């Protein structure tokens, strides 16, 4: 699986967009970009994933650069409940019997 | 709603005790995982199972064993608990690997 690099921490004001970057310069053509988050004292939660095209769901948007070497997770209107550690993971879509490899992620702090 | 449940949220054990952590999922998933999470180290994979009675070592299996006798249940066993096994333990399951569903975690303290 390709390695990812994320900033250790970011701050965001409530109601503003939170843009979380991730670098994955060694990504392969068949590897997806996944985002998870972990709110304090809870298990990680899946947010979104993508291969080449930008993706949007009810939680967030994922923007992947054309060369696929980096991506940005966007929370359009951050709330206090979005304060969490956000993990960017790159891997092949499905490999039987393999696990996600979580790095240290980005701690997002949303304040009022 | 999909559900992964873990037997305890908090557990305190003594050094040398045998500890069982239970995980149950109700989604008929083939794959189940045990991670531990420590400050500054992120999530680390201990063991995983891709089918009943099948298991594979993760990155840090030493001091742990697992059991998967039924599809819905994956148990993590600490044969002789030590203080360096004090940690948050997270169970997860998945079917096709796109999305892993995590349990709430068990915070284990070994005294």
mmCIF file of C-alpha atoms in Angstrom:
data_model
loop_
_atom_site.group_PDB
_atom_site.id
_atom_site.type_symbol
_atom_site.label_atom_id
_atom_site.label_comp_id
_atom_site.label_asym_id
_atom_site.label_seq_id
_atom_site.Cartn_x
_atom_site.Cartn_y
_atom_site.Cartn_z
ATOM 1 C CA UNK A 1 0.000 0.000 0.000
ATOM 2 C CA UNK A 2 1.170 3.525 -0.833
ATOM 3 C CA UNK A 3 2.308 5.746 2.037
ATOM 4 C CA UNK A 4 0.457 8.908 2.914
ATOM 5 C CA UNK A 5 1.541 12.157 4.507
ATOM 6 C CA UNK A 6 -0.836 14.340 6.473
ATOM 7 C CA UNK A 7 -0.281 17.400 8.672
ATOM 8 C CA UNK A 8 -0.458 16.443 12.342
ATOM 9 C CA UNK A 9 -3.036 19.074 13.255
ATOM 10 C CA UNK A 10 -5.354 21.729 11.831
ATOM 11 C CA UNK A 11 -7.798 24.265 13.237
ATOM 12 C CA UNK A 12 -11.092 25.390 11.765
ATOM 13 C CA UNK A 13 -13.779 27.832 12.828
ATOM 14 C CA UNK A 14 -17.285 26.479 13.205
ATOM 15 C CA UNK A 15 -19.363 27.002 10.056
ATOM 16 C CA UNK A 16 -16.329 27.330 7.801
ATOM 17 C CA UNK A 17 -15.058 24.730 5.364
ATOM 18 C CA UNK A 18 -12.364 22.400 6.660
ATOM 19 C CA UNK A 19 -9.880 21.325 3.978
ATOM 20 C CA UNK A 20 -7.701 18.409 5.017
ATOM 21 C CA UNK A 21 -4.793 17.597 2.671
ATOM 22 C CA UNK A 22 -3.117 14.277 2.040
ATOM 23 C CA UNK A 23 -0.058 13.504 -0.048
ATOM 24 C CA UNK A 24 0.286 10.076 -1.644
ATOM 25 C CA UNK A 25 2.921 10.559 -4.321
ATOM 26 C CA UNK A 26 3.641 6.823 -4.730
ATOM 27 C CA UNK A 27 0.046 5.822 -5.344
ATOM 28 C CA UNK A 28 -0.487 3.104 -7.958
ATOM 29 C CA UNK A 29 -3.078 3.142 -10.704
ATOM 30 C CA UNK A 30 -5.342 0.615 -9.003
ATOM 31 C CA UNK A 31 -5.192 2.151 -5.514
ATOM 32 C CA UNK A 32 -8.068 4.048 -3.980
ATOM 33 C CA UNK A 33 -7.946 6.930 -1.519
ATOM 34 C CA UNK A 34 -10.004 6.335 1.633
ATOM 35 C CA UNK A 35 -10.818 8.699 4.464
ATOM 36 C CA UNK A 36 -11.817 7.688 7.972
ATOM 37 C CA UNK A 37 -12.202 9.726 11.108
ATOM 38 C CA UNK A 38 -12.110 8.934 14.793
ATOM 39 C CA UNK A 39 -13.965 11.002 17.312
ATOM 40 C CA UNK A 40 -12.518 10.851 20.812
ATOM 41 C CA UNK A 41 -13.238 7.568 22.641
ATOM 42 C CA UNK A 42 -15.006 6.037 19.656
ATOM 43 C CA UNK A 43 -14.006 3.612 16.928
ATOM 44 C CA UNK A 44 -12.991 4.978 13.504
ATOM 45 C CA UNK A 45 -15.780 5.806 11.070
ATOM 46 C CA UNK A 46 -15.642 5.561 7.269
ATOM 47 C CA UNK A 47 -16.197 8.899 5.477
ATOM 48 C CA UNK A 48 -15.586 8.568 1.757
ATOM 49 C CA UNK A 49 -13.335 7.003 -0.874
ATOM 50 C CA UNK A 50 -12.387 7.622 -4.503
ATOM 51 C CA UNK A 51 -10.171 6.443 -7.346
ATOM 52 C CA UNK A 52 -9.783 9.272 -9.882
ATOM 53 C CA UNK A 53 -12.902 11.394 -9.919
ATOM 54 C CA UNK A 54 -14.005 13.772 -7.231
ATOM 55 C CA UNK A 55 -16.599 12.296 -4.903
ATOM 56 C CA UNK A 56 -19.274 13.743 -2.661
ATOM 57 C CA UNK A 57 -21.584 12.223 -0.095
ATOM 58 C CA UNK A 58 -23.641 13.490 2.810
ATOM 59 C CA UNK A 59 -20.584 13.806 5.032
ATOM 60 C CA UNK A 60 -17.864 15.278 2.831
ATOM 61 C CA UNK A 61 -16.292 15.854 -0.575
ATOM 62 C CA UNK A 62 -13.097 14.303 -1.835
ATOM 63 C CA UNK A 63 -10.972 16.134 -4.378
ATOM 64 C CA UNK A 64 -8.215 14.098 -6.067
ATOM 65 C CA UNK A 65 -5.617 15.880 -8.194
ATOM 66 C CA UNK A 66 -5.300 14.888 -11.820
ATOM 67 C CA UNK A 67 -1.955 13.145 -11.240
ATOM 68 C CA UNK A 68 -3.517 11.447 -8.171
ATOM 69 C CA UNK A 69 -0.505 12.290 -6.026
ATOM 70 C CA UNK A 70 -2.543 14.226 -3.510
ATOM 71 C CA UNK A 71 -6.111 14.698 -2.349
ATOM 72 C CA UNK A 72 -8.180 16.948 -0.116
ATOM 73 C CA UNK A 73 -11.077 16.039 2.131
ATOM 74 C CA UNK A 74 -13.541 18.891 2.447
ATOM 75 C CA UNK A 75 -16.060 19.265 5.254
ATOM 76 C CA UNK A 76 -18.150 22.112 3.803
ATOM 77 C CA UNK A 77 -19.570 23.504 7.050
ATOM 78 C CA UNK A 78 -17.577 22.212 9.978
ATOM 79 C CA UNK A 79 -19.314 21.799 13.321
ATOM 80 C CA UNK A 80 -17.944 21.152 16.795
ATOM 81 C CA UNK A 81 -18.890 17.496 16.343
ATOM 82 C CA UNK A 82 -16.404 17.250 13.465
ATOM 83 C CA UNK A 83 -13.522 17.600 15.904
ATOM 84 C CA UNK A 84 -11.688 14.300 15.375
ATOM 85 C CA UNK A 85 -8.589 12.622 13.992
ATOM 86 C CA UNK A 86 -8.864 12.198 10.214
ATOM 87 C CA UNK A 87 -7.025 9.383 8.487
ATOM 88 C CA UNK A 88 -6.122 9.241 4.802
ATOM 89 C CA UNK A 89 -5.443 5.686 3.589
ATOM 90 C CA UNK A 90 -4.392 4.488 0.164
ATOM 91 C CA UNK A 91 -4.877 0.896 -0.885
ATOM 92 C CA UNK A 92 -6.211 -1.430 -3.533
ATOM 93 C CA UNK A 93 -10.006 -1.560 -3.491
ATOM 94 C CA UNK A 94 -10.380 -5.021 -2.084
ATOM 95 C CA UNK A 95 -7.867 -7.630 -1.062
ATOM 96 C CA UNK A 96 -9.247 -10.663 0.701
ATOM 97 C CA UNK A 97 -7.980 -10.956 4.216
ATOM 98 C CA UNK A 98 -6.081 -7.691 4.355
ATOM 99 C CA UNK A 99 -6.500 -4.839 6.770
ATOM 100 C CA UNK A 100 -6.445 -1.083 6.549
ATOM 101 C CA UNK A 101 -3.193 0.506 7.632
ATOM 102 C CA UNK A 102 -3.821 3.631 9.655
ATOM 103 C CA UNK A 103 -1.119 6.279 10.000
ATOM 104 C CA UNK A 104 -1.178 9.016 12.604
ATOM 105 C CA UNK A 105 -3.732 11.175 10.807
ATOM 106 C CA UNK A 106 -4.617 14.837 11.198
ATOM 107 C CA UNK A 107 -6.219 16.105 14.382
ATOM 108 C CA UNK A 108 -8.878 18.606 13.351
ATOM 109 C CA UNK A 109 -10.038 21.003 16.049
ATOM 110 C CA UNK A 110 -13.235 22.926 15.304
ATOM 111 C CA UNK A 111 -13.892 25.866 17.578
ATOM 112 C CA UNK A 112 -16.760 28.321 17.962
ATOM 113 C CA UNK B 1 -28.012 -0.155 11.355
ATOM 114 C CA UNK B 2 -24.849 -2.180 11.074
ATOM 115 C CA UNK B 3 -23.389 -3.149 14.378
ATOM 116 C CA UNK B 4 -20.073 -4.211 15.787
ATOM 117 C CA UNK B 5 -20.201 -4.705 19.508
ATOM 118 C CA UNK B 6 -17.433 -5.345 21.999
ATOM 119 C CA UNK B 7 -17.978 -7.100 25.296
ATOM 120 C CA UNK B 8 -16.670 -4.332 27.545
ATOM 121 C CA UNK B 9 -15.933 -0.622 27.257
ATOM 122 C CA UNK B 10 -13.549 -0.654 30.207
ATOM 123 C CA UNK B 11 -11.614 -3.527 31.733
ATOM 124 C CA UNK B 12 -9.050 -3.693 34.538
ATOM 125 C CA UNK B 13 -6.942 -6.828 34.939
ATOM 126 C CA UNK B 14 -3.871 -7.880 36.869
ATOM 127 C CA UNK B 15 -0.524 -8.901 35.441
ATOM 128 C CA UNK B 16 -0.497 -12.583 34.526
ATOM 129 C CA UNK B 17 -4.255 -12.922 34.149
ATOM 130 C CA UNK B 18 -5.775 -14.468 31.047
ATOM 131 C CA UNK B 19 -7.956 -11.889 29.313
ATOM 132 C CA UNK B 20 -10.684 -12.435 26.743
ATOM 133 C CA UNK B 21 -11.962 -9.601 24.556
ATOM 134 C CA UNK B 22 -15.045 -10.461 22.570
ATOM 135 C CA UNK B 23 -16.296 -8.889 19.353
ATOM 136 C CA UNK B 24 -19.585 -9.634 17.609
ATOM 137 C CA UNK B 25 -20.853 -8.310 14.272
ATOM 138 C CA UNK B 26 -24.328 -8.711 12.850
ATOM 139 C CA UNK B 27 -23.552 -7.990 9.183
ATOM 140 C CA UNK B 28 -22.496 -11.474 8.054
ATOM 141 C CA UNK B 29 -19.029 -10.132 7.228
ATOM 142 C CA UNK B 30 -16.267 -12.548 6.303
ATOM 143 C CA UNK B 31 -13.381 -10.381 7.505
ATOM 144 C CA UNK B 32 -12.784 -9.346 11.097
ATOM 145 C CA UNK B 33 -9.856 -7.493 12.666
ATOM 146 C CA UNK B 34 -8.330 -6.647 16.023
ATOM 147 C CA UNK B 35 -6.329 -3.427 16.404
ATOM 148 C CA UNK B 36 -4.772 -1.703 19.342
ATOM 149 C CA UNK B 37 -4.415 2.034 19.591
ATOM 150 C CA UNK B 38 -1.834 3.869 21.664
ATOM 151 C CA UNK B 39 -1.075 7.597 21.902
ATOM 152 C CA UNK B 40 1.412 8.666 19.246
ATOM 153 C CA UNK B 41 1.392 5.263 17.537
ATOM 154 C CA UNK B 42 -1.962 5.273 15.766
ATOM 155 C CA UNK B 43 -3.831 2.048 15.088
ATOM 156 C CA UNK B 44 -1.798 -1.133 14.795
ATOM 157 C CA UNK B 45 -3.117 -4.431 13.526
ATOM 158 C CA UNK B 46 -2.802 -7.395 15.891
ATOM 159 C CA UNK B 47 -4.637 -10.210 14.067
ATOM 160 C CA UNK B 48 -7.294 -10.619 11.440
ATOM 161 C CA UNK B 49 -9.538 -13.386 10.185
ATOM 162 C CA UNK B 50 -11.002 -13.791 6.710
ATOM 163 C CA UNK B 51 -13.140 -16.821 7.453
ATOM 164 C CA UNK B 52 -14.298 -19.037 10.285
ATOM 165 C CA UNK B 53 -11.354 -20.804 11.928
ATOM 166 C CA UNK B 54 -8.909 -18.828 9.742
ATOM 167 C CA UNK B 55 -6.531 -16.275 11.202
ATOM 168 C CA UNK B 56 -3.561 -14.229 10.077
ATOM 169 C CA UNK B 57 -0.991 -12.328 12.090
ATOM 170 C CA UNK B 58 -0.929 -8.590 11.805
ATOM 171 C CA UNK B 59 1.937 -6.271 12.677
ATOM 172 C CA UNK B 60 2.074 -6.914 16.430
ATOM 173 C CA UNK B 61 0.771 -10.419 17.258
ATOM 174 C CA UNK B 62 3.226 -11.192 20.067
ATOM 175 C CA UNK B 63 1.479 -11.867 23.365
ATOM 176 C CA UNK B 64 -1.912 -12.307 21.712
ATOM 177 C CA UNK B 65 -3.963 -15.094 20.185
ATOM 178 C CA UNK B 66 -7.374 -15.141 18.529
ATOM 179 C CA UNK B 67 -10.297 -17.436 18.036
ATOM 180 C CA UNK B 68 -13.011 -17.453 15.383
ATOM 181 C CA UNK B 69 -15.342 -20.394 15.873
ATOM 182 C CA UNK B 70 -18.400 -18.633 14.410
ATOM 183 C CA UNK B 71 -18.617 -16.132 11.599
ATOM 184 C CA UNK B 72 -20.075 -13.381 13.748
ATOM 185 C CA UNK B 73 -17.645 -13.638 16.659
ATOM 186 C CA UNK B 74 -13.920 -12.874 16.840
ATOM 187 C CA UNK B 75 -12.152 -13.143 20.170
ATOM 188 C CA UNK B 76 -8.813 -11.687 21.205
ATOM 189 C CA UNK B 77 -6.981 -13.513 23.974
ATOM 190 C CA UNK B 78 -4.160 -12.236 26.126
ATOM 191 C CA UNK B 79 -2.688 -15.452 27.519
ATOM 192 C CA UNK B 80 -0.813 -13.716 30.337
ATOM 193 C CA UNK B 81 -1.568 -10.010 30.524
ATOM 194 C CA UNK B 82 1.320 -7.604 30.961
ATOM 195 C CA UNK B 83 1.398 -3.889 31.730
ATOM 196 C CA UNK B 84 2.587 -3.070 28.203
ATOM 197 C CA UNK B 85 -0.705 -4.442 26.915
ATOM 198 C CA UNK B 86 -2.573 -1.589 28.548
ATOM 199 C CA UNK B 87 -4.251 -0.002 25.541
ATOM 200 C CA UNK B 88 -7.437 0.717 23.617
ATOM 201 C CA UNK B 89 -8.503 -2.371 21.653
ATOM 202 C CA UNK B 90 -10.671 -1.944 18.582
ATOM 203 C CA UNK B 91 -12.489 -4.621 16.626
ATOM 204 C CA UNK B 92 -13.625 -4.141 13.032
ATOM 205 C CA UNK B 93 -15.360 -6.107 10.314
ATOM 206 C CA UNK B 94 -15.822 -5.807 6.580
ATOM 207 C CA UNK B 95 -17.274 -7.713 3.690
ATOM 208 C CA UNK B 96 -15.661 -6.507 0.476
ATOM 209 C CA UNK B 97 -13.074 -4.307 2.157
ATOM 210 C CA UNK B 98 -14.326 -0.933 0.996
ATOM 211 C CA UNK B 99 -15.650 0.143 4.363
ATOM 212 C CA UNK B 100 -14.547 -1.239 7.704
ATOM 213 C CA UNK B 101 -17.042 -1.020 10.536
ATOM 214 C CA UNK B 102 -15.522 -0.505 13.944
ATOM 215 C CA UNK B 103 -16.766 -1.296 17.399
ATOM 216 C CA UNK B 104 -16.703 1.253 20.224
ATOM 217 C CA UNK B 105 -13.435 -0.067 21.643
ATOM 218 C CA UNK B 106 -12.348 -1.642 24.926
ATOM 219 C CA UNK B 107 -10.001 0.320 27.139
ATOM 220 C CA UNK B 108 -7.918 -2.297 28.940
ATOM 221 C CA UNK B 109 -5.764 -1.452 31.938
ATOM 222 C CA UNK B 110 -3.322 -4.074 33.221
ATOM 223 C CA UNK B 111 -2.063 -3.408 36.743
#
